[in-house]
PDB file of C-alpha atoms in Angstrom:
ATOM      1  CA  MET A   1     -27.444   1.176  -5.650  1.00  0.00           C
ATOM      2  CA  SER A   2     -29.699   0.143  -8.510  1.00  0.00           C
ATOM      3  CA  GLN A   3     -33.303  -0.945  -8.072  1.00  0.00           C
ATOM      4  CA  ARG A   4     -32.250  -4.546  -8.653  1.00  0.00           C
ATOM      5  CA  GLN A   5     -29.572  -4.390  -5.956  1.00  0.00           C
ATOM      6  CA  ASN A   6     -31.916  -2.721  -3.481  1.00  0.00           C
ATOM      7  CA  LYS A   7     -34.470  -5.447  -4.125  1.00  0.00           C
ATOM      8  CA  ILE A   8     -31.870  -8.107  -3.270  1.00  0.00           C
ATOM      9  CA  LEU A   9     -30.871  -6.254  -0.092  1.00  0.00           C
ATOM     10  CA  LYS A  10     -34.497  -5.832   0.975  1.00  0.00           C
ATOM     11  CA  GLY A  11     -35.032  -9.562   0.594  1.00  0.00           C
ATOM     12  CA  GLU A  12     -32.008 -10.327   2.780  1.00  0.00           C
ATOM     13  CA  ILE A  13     -33.051  -7.738   5.383  1.00  0.00           C
ATOM     14  CA  LYS A  14     -36.520  -9.279   5.506  1.00  0.00           C
ATOM     15  CA  ARG A  15     -34.998 -12.710   6.067  1.00  0.00           C
ATOM     16  CA  MET A  16     -32.744 -11.483   8.896  1.00  0.00           C
ATOM     17  CA  LEU A  17     -35.666  -9.689  10.556  1.00  0.00           C
ATOM     18  CA  HIS A  18     -37.680 -12.911  10.397  1.00  0.00           C
ATOM     19  CA  LEU A  19     -34.792 -14.846  11.987  1.00  0.00           C
ATOM     20  CA  ASN A  20     -34.515 -12.203  14.737  1.00  0.00           C
ATOM     21  CA  ILE A  21     -30.892 -11.543  13.813  1.00  0.00           C
ATOM     22  CA  ILE A  22     -31.454  -7.792  13.397  1.00  0.00           C
ATOM     23  CA  GLU A  23     -34.084  -5.216  14.304  1.00  0.00           C
ATOM     24  CA  MET A  24     -35.035  -1.779  13.014  1.00  0.00           C
ATOM     25  CA  GLY A  25     -33.689   1.090  15.087  1.00  0.00           C
ATOM     26  CA  GLN A  26     -31.598   4.224  15.315  1.00  0.00           C
ATOM     27  CA  SER A  27     -28.000   4.801  16.351  1.00  0.00           C
ATOM     28  CA  ASP A  28     -25.485   7.626  16.369  1.00  0.00           C
ATOM     29  CA  TYR A  29     -23.063   5.110  14.801  1.00  0.00           C
ATOM     30  CA  ALA A  30     -23.850   3.423  11.496  1.00  0.00           C
ATOM     31  CA  SER A  31     -21.876   1.645   8.781  1.00  0.00           C
ATOM     32  CA  PRO A  32     -23.141   1.210   5.211  1.00  0.00           C
ATOM     33  CA  MET A  33     -24.417  -2.131   3.961  1.00  0.00           C
ATOM     34  CA  ILE A  34     -23.252  -2.908   0.439  1.00  0.00           C
ATOM     35  CA  LEU A  35     -23.846  -5.688  -2.068  1.00  0.00           C
ATOM     36  CA  VAL A  36     -20.843  -7.619  -3.359  1.00  0.00           C
ATOM     37  CA  GLU A  37     -21.344  -9.345  -6.706  1.00  0.00           C
ATOM     38  CA  SER A  38     -18.949 -11.614  -8.579  1.00  0.00           C
ATOM     39  CA  THR A  39     -19.343 -13.727 -11.695  1.00  0.00           C
ATOM     40  CA  GLY A  40     -20.776 -17.175 -11.052  1.00  0.00           C
ATOM     41  CA  LYS A  41     -21.678 -16.492  -7.417  1.00  0.00           C
ATOM     42  CA  ASP A  42     -24.810 -15.302  -5.669  1.00  0.00           C
ATOM     43  CA  PRO A  43     -24.806 -11.641  -4.565  1.00  0.00           C
ATOM     44  CA  ARG A  44     -23.551 -11.278  -0.997  1.00  0.00           C
ATOM     45  CA  GLN A  45     -24.471  -8.487   1.382  1.00  0.00           C
ATOM     46  CA  CYS A  46     -21.631  -7.003   3.452  1.00  0.00           C
ATOM     47  CA  ILE A  47     -21.395  -4.296   6.076  1.00  0.00           C
ATOM     48  CA  ASP A  48     -18.492  -1.915   5.530  1.00  0.00           C
ATOM     49  CA  TYR A  49     -17.071  -1.661   9.058  1.00  0.00           C
ATOM     50  CA  ARG A  50     -13.718  -0.184   8.018  1.00  0.00           C
ATOM     51  CA  LEU A  51     -14.216   3.139   9.827  1.00  0.00           C
ATOM     52  CA  LEU A  52     -15.463   1.417  12.988  1.00  0.00           C
ATOM     53  CA  ASN A  53     -12.681  -1.177  12.914  1.00  0.00           C
ATOM     54  CA  ALA A  54     -10.036   1.541  12.611  1.00  0.00           C
ATOM     55  CA  ASN A  55     -11.113   2.806  16.046  1.00  0.00           C
ATOM     56  CA  VAL A  56     -11.316  -0.575  17.788  1.00  0.00           C
ATOM     57  CA  ARG A  57      -8.421  -2.263  19.588  1.00  0.00           C
ATOM     58  CA  THR A  58      -7.826  -5.559  17.816  1.00  0.00           C
ATOM     59  CA  GLN A  59      -7.790  -8.706  19.956  1.00  0.00           C
ATOM     60  CA  PHE A  60      -6.009 -11.857  18.869  1.00  0.00           C
ATOM     61  CA  PHE A  61      -6.749 -15.468  19.710  1.00  0.00           C
ATOM     62  CA  PRO A  62      -3.886 -17.973  19.383  1.00  0.00           C
ATOM     63  CA  LEU A  63      -4.715 -20.380  16.572  1.00  0.00           C
ATOM     64  CA  HIS A  64      -3.248 -23.866  16.471  1.00  0.00           C
ATOM     65  CA  ASN A  65      -0.794 -24.790  13.742  1.00  0.00           C
ATOM     66  CA  ILE A  66      -2.912 -25.800  10.740  1.00  0.00           C
ATOM     67  CA  GLU A  67      -0.294 -28.268   9.459  1.00  0.00           C
ATOM     68  CA  GLU A  68      -0.234 -30.069  12.808  1.00  0.00           C
ATOM     69  CA  ARG A  69      -4.015 -30.296  12.833  1.00  0.00           C
ATOM     70  CA  VAL A  70      -4.268 -31.536   9.258  1.00  0.00           C
ATOM     71  CA  GLU A  71      -1.608 -34.110  10.052  1.00  0.00           C
ATOM     72  CA  ARG A  72      -3.577 -35.456  13.035  1.00  0.00           C
ATOM     73  CA  VAL A  73      -6.804 -35.728  11.077  1.00  0.00           C
ATOM     74  CA  ALA A  74      -5.156 -37.238   7.992  1.00  0.00           C
ATOM     75  CA  ALA A  75      -3.748 -40.121  10.035  1.00  0.00           C
ATOM     76  CA  ALA A  76      -7.235 -41.238  11.168  1.00  0.00           C
ATOM     77  CA  ASN A  77      -9.303 -44.018   9.599  1.00  0.00           C
ATOM     78  CA  TYR A  78     -12.667 -42.250  10.027  1.00  0.00           C
ATOM     79  CA  ILE A  79     -13.292 -38.536   9.550  1.00  0.00           C
ATOM     80  CA  THR A  80     -16.473 -36.452   9.840  1.00  0.00           C
ATOM     81  CA  VAL A  81     -16.573 -32.706   9.137  1.00  0.00           C
ATOM     82  CA  ILE A  82     -19.319 -30.514  10.597  1.00  0.00           C
ATOM     83  CA  ASP A  83     -19.926 -26.940   9.466  1.00  0.00           C
ATOM     84  CA  LEU A  84     -21.707 -24.423  11.681  1.00  0.00           C
ATOM     85  CA  ALA A  85     -24.478 -22.433  10.009  1.00  0.00           C
ATOM     86  CA  LYS A  86     -23.689 -18.706   9.866  1.00  0.00           C
ATOM     87  CA  GLY A  87     -21.181 -19.140  12.683  1.00  0.00           C
ATOM     88  CA  TYR A  88     -20.771 -15.493  13.670  1.00  0.00           C
ATOM     89  CA  TRP A  89     -24.513 -14.859  13.686  1.00  0.00           C
ATOM     90  CA  GLN A  90     -24.865 -17.444  16.465  1.00  0.00           C
ATOM     91  CA  ILE A  91     -23.115 -15.180  19.001  1.00  0.00           C
ATOM     92  CA  PRO A  92     -25.412 -12.588  20.689  1.00  0.00           C
ATOM     93  CA  LEU A  93     -24.287  -8.959  20.984  1.00  0.00           C
ATOM     94  CA  ARG A  94     -24.377  -6.838  24.125  1.00  0.00           C
ATOM     95  CA  GLU A  95     -26.436  -3.632  24.068  1.00  0.00           C
ATOM     96  CA  ARG A  96     -23.341  -1.439  23.772  1.00  0.00           C
ATOM     97  CA  ALA A  97     -21.947  -3.476  20.885  1.00  0.00           C
ATOM     98  CA  ARG A  98     -25.298  -3.300  19.085  1.00  0.00           C
ATOM     99  CA  ARG A  99     -25.163   0.490  19.145  1.00  0.00           C
ATOM    100  CA  TYR A 100     -21.727   0.621  17.524  1.00  0.00           C
ATOM    101  CA  SER A 101     -22.388  -2.102  14.946  1.00  0.00           C
ATOM    102  CA  ALA A 102     -25.596  -0.608  13.528  1.00  0.00           C
ATOM    103  CA  PHE A 103     -25.756  -0.419   9.742  1.00  0.00           C
ATOM    104  CA  VAL A 104     -27.641   1.768   7.315  1.00  0.00           C
ATOM    105  CA  THR A 105     -29.290   1.133   3.944  1.00  0.00           C
ATOM    106  CA  SER A 106     -31.195   3.407   1.588  1.00  0.00           C
ATOM    107  CA  PHE A 107     -34.416   2.188   3.185  1.00  0.00           C
ATOM    108  CA  GLY A 108     -33.596   2.274   6.892  1.00  0.00           C
ATOM    109  CA  THR A 109     -31.206   1.740   9.789  1.00  0.00           C
ATOM    110  CA  TYR A 110     -30.895  -1.656  11.457  1.00  0.00           C
ATOM    111  CA  ILE A 111     -29.357  -2.928  14.679  1.00  0.00           C
ATOM    112  CA  PRO A 112     -27.642  -6.347  14.740  1.00  0.00           C
ATOM    113  CA  LEU A 113     -28.715  -8.568  17.622  1.00  0.00           C
ATOM    114  CA  ARG A 114     -26.063 -11.132  16.711  1.00  0.00           C
ATOM    115  CA  MET A 115     -22.401 -10.676  15.838  1.00  0.00           C
ATOM    116  CA  PRO A 116     -22.150  -9.841  12.116  1.00  0.00           C
ATOM    117  CA  PHE A 117     -19.322 -10.610   9.723  1.00  0.00           C
ATOM    118  CA  GLY A 118     -16.870  -7.776   9.187  1.00  0.00           C
ATOM    119  CA  LEU A 119     -16.237  -6.690  12.771  1.00  0.00           C
ATOM    120  CA  VAL A 120     -12.493  -6.729  13.432  1.00  0.00           C
ATOM    121  CA  ASN A 121     -12.808  -8.787  16.631  1.00  0.00           C
ATOM    122  CA  ALA A 122     -15.429 -11.240  15.365  1.00  0.00           C
ATOM    123  CA  PRO A 123     -12.794 -13.946  14.641  1.00  0.00           C
ATOM    124  CA  TYR A 124     -11.411 -13.544  18.170  1.00  0.00           C
ATOM    125  CA  PHE A 125     -14.752 -14.076  19.911  1.00  0.00           C
ATOM    126  CA  PHE A 126     -15.741 -16.938  17.621  1.00  0.00           C
ATOM    127  CA  SER A 127     -12.411 -18.741  18.063  1.00  0.00           C
ATOM    128  CA  LYS A 128     -12.679 -18.258  21.826  1.00  0.00           C
ATOM    129  CA  LEU A 129     -16.174 -19.765  21.789  1.00  0.00           C
ATOM    130  CA  MET A 130     -15.000 -22.791  19.785  1.00  0.00           C
ATOM    131  CA  ALA A 131     -12.122 -23.358  22.220  1.00  0.00           C
ATOM    132  CA  GLN A 132     -14.536 -23.279  25.169  1.00  0.00           C
ATOM    133  CA  VAL A 133     -17.144 -25.546  23.576  1.00  0.00           C
ATOM    134  CA  PHE A 134     -14.603 -28.186  22.533  1.00  0.00           C
ATOM    135  CA  GLN A 135     -12.325 -28.013  25.540  1.00  0.00           C
ATOM    136  CA  HIS A 136     -10.672 -31.386  26.339  1.00  0.00           C
ATOM    137  CA  CYS A 137     -11.664 -32.783  22.895  1.00  0.00           C
ATOM    138  CA  ASP A 138      -8.180 -32.538  21.383  1.00  0.00           C
ATOM    139  CA  THR A 139      -7.829 -36.292  20.962  1.00  0.00           C
ATOM    140  CA  PHE A 140     -10.771 -36.599  18.557  1.00  0.00           C
ATOM    141  CA  ALA A 141     -12.031 -33.158  17.422  1.00  0.00           C
ATOM    142  CA  VAL A 142     -10.322 -30.276  15.647  1.00  0.00           C
ATOM    143  CA  PRO A 143     -12.287 -27.009  15.451  1.00  0.00           C
ATOM    144  CA  TYR A 144     -10.950 -24.557  12.882  1.00  0.00           C
ATOM    145  CA  SER A 145     -12.917 -21.397  12.166  1.00  0.00           C
ATOM    146  CA  ASP A 146     -16.558 -22.547  11.763  1.00  0.00           C
ATOM    147  CA  GLU A 147     -15.726 -26.167  10.899  1.00  0.00           C
ATOM    148  CA  ILE A 148     -15.127 -29.113  13.216  1.00  0.00           C
ATOM    149  CA  ALA A 149     -13.243 -32.186  12.016  1.00  0.00           C
ATOM    150  CA  ILE A 150     -13.921 -35.336  14.054  1.00  0.00           C
ATOM    151  CA  TYR A 151     -11.415 -38.152  13.622  1.00  0.00           C
ATOM    152  CA  SER A 152     -11.099 -41.685  15.025  1.00  0.00           C
ATOM    153  CA  GLU A 153      -9.148 -44.890  14.576  1.00  0.00           C
ATOM    154  CA  ASN A 154     -12.179 -47.223  14.604  1.00  0.00           C
ATOM    155  CA  TRP A 155     -15.897 -46.985  13.818  1.00  0.00           C
ATOM    156  CA  GLU A 156     -17.135 -47.598  17.371  1.00  0.00           C
ATOM    157  CA  ASP A 157     -15.055 -44.738  18.772  1.00  0.00           C
ATOM    158  CA  HIS A 158     -16.055 -42.533  15.854  1.00  0.00           C
ATOM    159  CA  ILE A 159     -19.762 -42.898  16.635  1.00  0.00           C
ATOM    160  CA  LYS A 160     -19.070 -41.939  20.263  1.00  0.00           C
ATOM    161  CA  ASN A 161     -16.883 -39.002  19.251  1.00  0.00           C
ATOM    162  CA  VAL A 162     -19.443 -37.619  16.783  1.00  0.00           C
ATOM    163  CA  ALA A 163     -22.153 -37.959  19.444  1.00  0.00           C
ATOM    164  CA  GLU A 164     -19.994 -36.080  21.965  1.00  0.00           C
ATOM    165  CA  VAL A 165     -19.338 -33.234  19.516  1.00  0.00           C
ATOM    166  CA  LEU A 166     -23.039 -32.961  18.620  1.00  0.00           C
ATOM    167  CA  LYS A 167     -23.910 -32.964  22.325  1.00  0.00           C
ATOM    168  CA  ARG A 168     -21.535 -30.076  22.986  1.00  0.00           C
ATOM    169  CA  ILE A 169     -22.887 -28.164  19.985  1.00  0.00           C
ATOM    170  CA  GLY A 170     -26.420 -28.655  21.308  1.00  0.00           C
ATOM    171  CA  ASN A 171     -25.492 -27.585  24.847  1.00  0.00           C
ATOM    172  CA  ALA A 172     -23.943 -24.406  23.431  1.00  0.00           C
ATOM    173  CA  GLN A 173     -27.172 -23.792  21.454  1.00  0.00           C
ATOM    174  CA  LEU A 174     -25.288 -23.714  18.170  1.00  0.00           C
ATOM    175  CA  THR A 175     -26.684 -25.015  14.886  1.00  0.00           C
ATOM    176  CA  ILE A 176     -24.964 -26.883  12.071  1.00  0.00           C
ATOM    177  CA  LYS A 177     -25.400 -26.701   8.310  1.00  0.00           C
ATOM    178  CA  ALA A 178     -25.672 -30.208   6.901  1.00  0.00           C
ATOM    179  CA  SER A 179     -25.680 -28.956   3.314  1.00  0.00           C
ATOM    180  CA  LYS A 180     -22.070 -27.764   3.719  1.00  0.00           C
ATOM    181  CA  SER A 181     -20.800 -31.275   4.401  1.00  0.00           C
ATOM    182  CA  PRO A 182     -20.938 -32.737   0.853  1.00  0.00           C
ATOM    183  CA  LEU A 183     -19.668 -36.203   0.026  1.00  0.00           C
ATOM    184  CA  THR A 184     -18.142 -34.806  -3.147  1.00  0.00           C
ATOM    185  CA  GLN A 185     -17.570 -31.316  -4.485  1.00  0.00           C
ATOM    186  CA  SER A 186     -16.921 -30.058  -7.997  1.00  0.00           C
ATOM    187  CA  LEU A 187     -13.510 -28.611  -8.817  1.00  0.00           C
ATOM    188  CA  LYS A 188     -15.108 -26.106 -11.205  1.00  0.00           C
ATOM    189  CA  GLY A 189     -14.333 -22.556 -10.209  1.00  0.00           C
ATOM    190  CA  THR A 190     -11.758 -23.533  -7.586  1.00  0.00           C
ATOM    191  CA  ILE A 191      -8.841 -23.618  -9.991  1.00  0.00           C
ATOM    192  CA  ARG A 192      -9.284 -20.320 -11.770  1.00  0.00           C
ATOM    193  CA  LYS A 193     -11.882 -17.629 -12.411  1.00  0.00           C
ATOM    194  CA  GLU A 194     -12.286 -18.581 -16.055  1.00  0.00           C
ATOM    195  CA  CYS A 195     -13.885 -21.829 -17.215  1.00  0.00           C
ATOM    196  CA  VAL A 196     -11.489 -24.730 -17.723  1.00  0.00           C
ATOM    197  CA  ASN A 197     -11.111 -25.943 -21.303  1.00  0.00           C
ATOM    198  CA  TRP A 198     -11.304 -29.682 -20.533  1.00  0.00           C
ATOM    199  CA  THR A 199      -9.653 -31.605 -23.367  1.00  0.00           C
ATOM    200  CA  GLN A 200      -8.970 -35.308 -23.884  1.00  0.00           C
ATOM    201  CA  ASP A 201      -5.389 -34.734 -22.717  1.00  0.00           C
ATOM    202  CA  CYS A 202      -6.748 -33.180 -19.508  1.00  0.00           C
ATOM    203  CA  ASN A 203      -8.991 -36.182 -18.979  1.00  0.00           C
ATOM    204  CA  LEU A 204      -6.115 -38.637 -19.443  1.00  0.00           C
ATOM    205  CA  ALA A 205      -3.893 -36.656 -17.083  1.00  0.00           C
ATOM    206  CA  PHE A 206      -6.646 -36.484 -14.453  1.00  0.00           C
ATOM    207  CA  THR A 207      -7.277 -40.233 -14.716  1.00  0.00           C
ATOM    208  CA  GLU A 208      -3.565 -40.947 -14.298  1.00  0.00           C
ATOM    209  CA  LEU A 209      -3.422 -38.603 -11.296  1.00  0.00           C
ATOM    210  CA  LYS A 210      -6.338 -40.414  -9.626  1.00  0.00           C
ATOM    211  CA  ASN A 211      -4.687 -43.770 -10.218  1.00  0.00           C
ATOM    212  CA  ARG A 212      -1.361 -42.572  -8.836  1.00  0.00           C
ATOM    213  CA  LEU A 213      -3.028 -41.160  -5.703  1.00  0.00           C
ATOM    214  CA  THR A 214      -5.081 -44.285  -4.983  1.00  0.00           C
ATOM    215  CA  GLU A 215      -2.356 -46.839  -5.583  1.00  0.00           C
ATOM    216  CA  ILE A 216       0.882 -47.497  -3.747  1.00  0.00           C
ATOM    217  CA  PRO A 217       2.642 -45.345  -2.727  1.00  0.00           C
ATOM    218  CA  VAL A 218       0.064 -43.430  -0.694  1.00  0.00           C
ATOM    219  CA  VAL A 219       0.993 -40.740   1.810  1.00  0.00           C
ATOM    220  CA  HIS A 220       1.761 -41.817   5.359  1.00  0.00           C
ATOM    221  CA  ALA A 221       1.504 -39.868   8.598  1.00  0.00           C
ATOM    222  CA  PRO A 222       4.933 -38.599   9.744  1.00  0.00           C
ATOM    223  CA  ASP A 223       6.814 -40.468  12.461  1.00  0.00           C
ATOM    224  CA  TYR A 224       8.991 -38.037  14.408  1.00  0.00           C
ATOM    225  CA  ASN A 225      11.129 -40.872  15.721  1.00  0.00           C
ATOM    226  CA  ARG A 226      12.380 -41.607  12.193  1.00  0.00           C
ATOM    227  CA  GLU A 227      14.671 -39.740   9.832  1.00  0.00           C
ATOM    228  CA  PHE A 228      13.066 -37.573   7.150  1.00  0.00           C
ATOM    229  CA  ILE A 229      14.096 -37.640   3.491  1.00  0.00           C
ATOM    230  CA  VAL A 230      13.714 -34.485   1.388  1.00  0.00           C
ATOM    231  CA  GLN A 231      13.822 -34.873  -2.395  1.00  0.00           C
ATOM    232  CA  ALA A 232      13.706 -31.826  -4.664  1.00  0.00           C
ATOM    233  CA  ASP A 233      13.833 -31.579  -8.439  1.00  0.00           C
ATOM    234  CA  VAL A 234      13.243 -28.801 -10.925  1.00  0.00           C
ATOM    235  CA  SER A 235      12.109 -28.102 -14.458  1.00  0.00           C
ATOM    236  CA  ASP A 236      12.236 -24.910 -16.486  1.00  0.00           C
ATOM    237  CA  LEU A 237       8.896 -23.835 -14.999  1.00  0.00           C
ATOM    238  CA  GLY A 238       9.017 -24.878 -11.348  1.00  0.00           C
ATOM    239  CA  THR A 239      10.021 -27.310  -8.642  1.00  0.00           C
ATOM    240  CA  GLY A 240       8.600 -30.437  -7.053  1.00  0.00           C
ATOM    241  CA  VAL A 241       9.351 -31.687  -3.530  1.00  0.00           C
ATOM    242  CA  VAL A 242       8.723 -35.008  -1.795  1.00  0.00           C
ATOM    243  CA  LEU A 243       9.019 -35.491   1.968  1.00  0.00           C
ATOM    244  CA  SER A 244       9.314 -39.179   2.844  1.00  0.00           C
ATOM    245  CA  GLN A 245      10.428 -41.690   5.501  1.00  0.00           C
ATOM    246  CA  ARG A 246      11.483 -45.341   5.624  1.00  0.00           C
ATOM    247  CA  ASN A 247       9.573 -47.957   7.622  1.00  0.00           C
ATOM    248  CA  ASP A 248      10.986 -50.915   9.565  1.00  0.00           C
ATOM    249  CA  LYS A 249      11.330 -52.867   6.319  1.00  0.00           C
ATOM    250  CA  GLY A 250      13.375 -50.123   4.713  1.00  0.00           C
ATOM    251  CA  GLU A 251      10.510 -49.200   2.378  1.00  0.00           C
ATOM    252  CA  GLU A 252      10.263 -45.518   1.552  1.00  0.00           C
ATOM    253  CA  HIS A 253       6.812 -43.911   1.842  1.00  0.00           C
ATOM    254  CA  PRO A 254       5.892 -40.309   0.959  1.00  0.00           C
ATOM    255  CA  VAL A 255       4.613 -38.071   3.729  1.00  0.00           C
ATOM    256  CA  LEU A 256       3.975 -34.876   1.791  1.00  0.00           C
ATOM    257  CA  PHE A 257       4.155 -33.517  -1.750  1.00  0.00           C
ATOM    258  CA  LEU A 258       4.895 -29.889  -2.620  1.00  0.00           C
ATOM    259  CA  SER A 259       5.213 -27.949  -5.852  1.00  0.00           C
ATOM    260  CA  LYS A 260       5.914 -24.348  -6.759  1.00  0.00           C
ATOM    261  CA  LYS A 261       5.896 -22.364  -9.959  1.00  0.00           C
ATOM    262  CA  PHE A 262       9.046 -20.329 -10.569  1.00  0.00           C
ATOM    263  CA  THR A 263       8.817 -16.556 -10.788  1.00  0.00           C
ATOM    264  CA  ASP A 264       9.992 -14.832 -13.955  1.00  0.00           C
ATOM    265  CA  ALA A 265      13.288 -14.013 -12.229  1.00  0.00           C
ATOM    266  CA  GLN A 266      13.798 -17.606 -11.064  1.00  0.00           C
ATOM    267  CA  ARG A 267      13.190 -18.920 -14.571  1.00  0.00           C
ATOM    268  CA  ARG A 268      16.299 -17.036 -15.655  1.00  0.00           C
ATOM    269  CA  TYR A 269      18.422 -18.865 -13.076  1.00  0.00           C
ATOM    270  CA  GLY A 270      21.006 -21.370 -14.211  1.00  0.00           C
ATOM    271  CA  THR A 271      20.438 -25.063 -13.484  1.00  0.00           C
ATOM    272  CA  THR A 272      22.507 -25.045 -10.281  1.00  0.00           C
ATOM    273  CA  GLU A 273      20.739 -21.947  -8.953  1.00  0.00           C
ATOM    274  CA  LYS A 274      17.340 -23.506  -9.697  1.00  0.00           C
ATOM    275  CA  GLU A 275      18.256 -26.737  -7.916  1.00  0.00           C
ATOM    276  CA  CYS A 276      19.541 -24.776  -4.922  1.00  0.00           C
ATOM    277  CA  ALA A 277      16.406 -22.605  -4.862  1.00  0.00           C
ATOM    278  CA  ALA A 278      14.292 -25.768  -4.830  1.00  0.00           C
ATOM    279  CA  ILE A 279      16.115 -27.120  -1.774  1.00  0.00           C
ATOM    280  CA  ILE A 280      15.838 -23.787   0.055  1.00  0.00           C
ATOM    281  CA  TYR A 281      12.115 -23.662  -0.737  1.00  0.00           C
ATOM    282  CA  ALA A 282      11.674 -27.228   0.548  1.00  0.00           C
ATOM    283  CA  ILE A 283      13.496 -26.598   3.839  1.00  0.00           C
ATOM    284  CA  LYS A 284      11.574 -23.386   4.519  1.00  0.00           C
ATOM    285  CA  LYS A 285       8.216 -24.870   3.585  1.00  0.00           C
ATOM    286  CA  LEU A 286       8.794 -28.052   5.612  1.00  0.00           C
ATOM    287  CA  ARG A 287      10.196 -26.311   8.678  1.00  0.00           C
ATOM    288  CA  TYR A 288       7.327 -27.583  10.845  1.00  0.00           C
ATOM    289  CA  TYR A 289       8.332 -31.180  10.106  1.00  0.00           C
ATOM    290  CA  LEU A 290      12.118 -30.813   9.934  1.00  0.00           C
ATOM    291  CA  ASP A 291      12.948 -28.523  12.855  1.00  0.00           C
ATOM    292  CA  GLY A 292      15.062 -30.521  15.308  1.00  0.00           C
ATOM    293  CA  GLN A 293      14.798 -33.736  13.256  1.00  0.00           C
ATOM    294  CA  GLN A 294      17.356 -35.924  11.514  1.00  0.00           C
ATOM    295  CA  LEU A 295      17.059 -35.508   7.748  1.00  0.00           C
ATOM    296  CA  THR A 296      18.694 -36.365   4.449  1.00  0.00           C
ATOM    297  CA  ILE A 297      18.449 -34.133   1.377  1.00  0.00           C
ATOM    298  CA  GLU A 298      18.543 -36.003  -1.923  1.00  0.00           C
ATOM    299  CA  THR A 299      19.295 -34.259  -5.217  1.00  0.00           C
ATOM    300  CA  ASP A 300      20.312 -35.449  -8.664  1.00  0.00           C
ATOM    301  CA  HIS A 301      22.467 -32.352  -9.261  1.00  0.00           C
ATOM    302  CA  ASN A 302      26.105 -33.267  -8.518  1.00  0.00           C
ATOM    303  CA  PRO A 303      27.463 -29.674  -8.288  1.00  0.00           C
ATOM    304  CA  LEU A 304      25.398 -29.224  -5.106  1.00  0.00           C
ATOM    305  CA  VAL A 305      26.745 -32.365  -3.432  1.00  0.00           C
TER     306      VAL A 305
END
């Protein structure tokens, strides 16, 4: 590593020593600490545990269906998201685990006192901890990785639910990171690695998109007692899908929107093949919603009818 990179690593090591996350020591097992750098982001230290992980039996924790969880939260009137600060670091390591998870730098060997990122079973233990801390909170809290989404139908219940979640976090001696719960967040860098060339046409399209998403029709939570409607259409470049349902008044409301860019091979399909591919994509992608349900597929391509 260069002098600059070593200086960055030394600063991070000093910080972790101060926080009592690691300590200096010796071990007959040690993995290298490296610095990962990418354009537009702060340098990030990582421990290369690949050799250690290859000799560890992987444990798996059953994760809930993310679509089902998003659906439950999206149907609520009030939502609060809490992010845990350095989630993995909040779990203490046993003496034996410390020995195996030691890491080495050009200026010394260090022993983690808390579970570091990179260990193959770190997600298992963290997910297990979250399930224990938020046991019996399924009706108002959804933990996923190091984030907890709290959702409620009314403000009074929401205050109580947030208080209950914070109480459980405190009892578990976990800490949260308020700075990772922004009211708004820039889209820059989330769309592509390169900078976006924002033109007047882009601005007009973005304004129209905002208007369309804030006016009727807005998405509704799915009702599994009603029939689903799947609409798929294509262009030369890709396909768009709408999943919708009708209410008691016969009004159709969208539940979910999907889109997909065609591959080079799919672009060479004929019109009928493209329309058929769009329907197949929709059924596969919406399996969670459609499995065992009554549904109608709508298409404007007569050869498929």
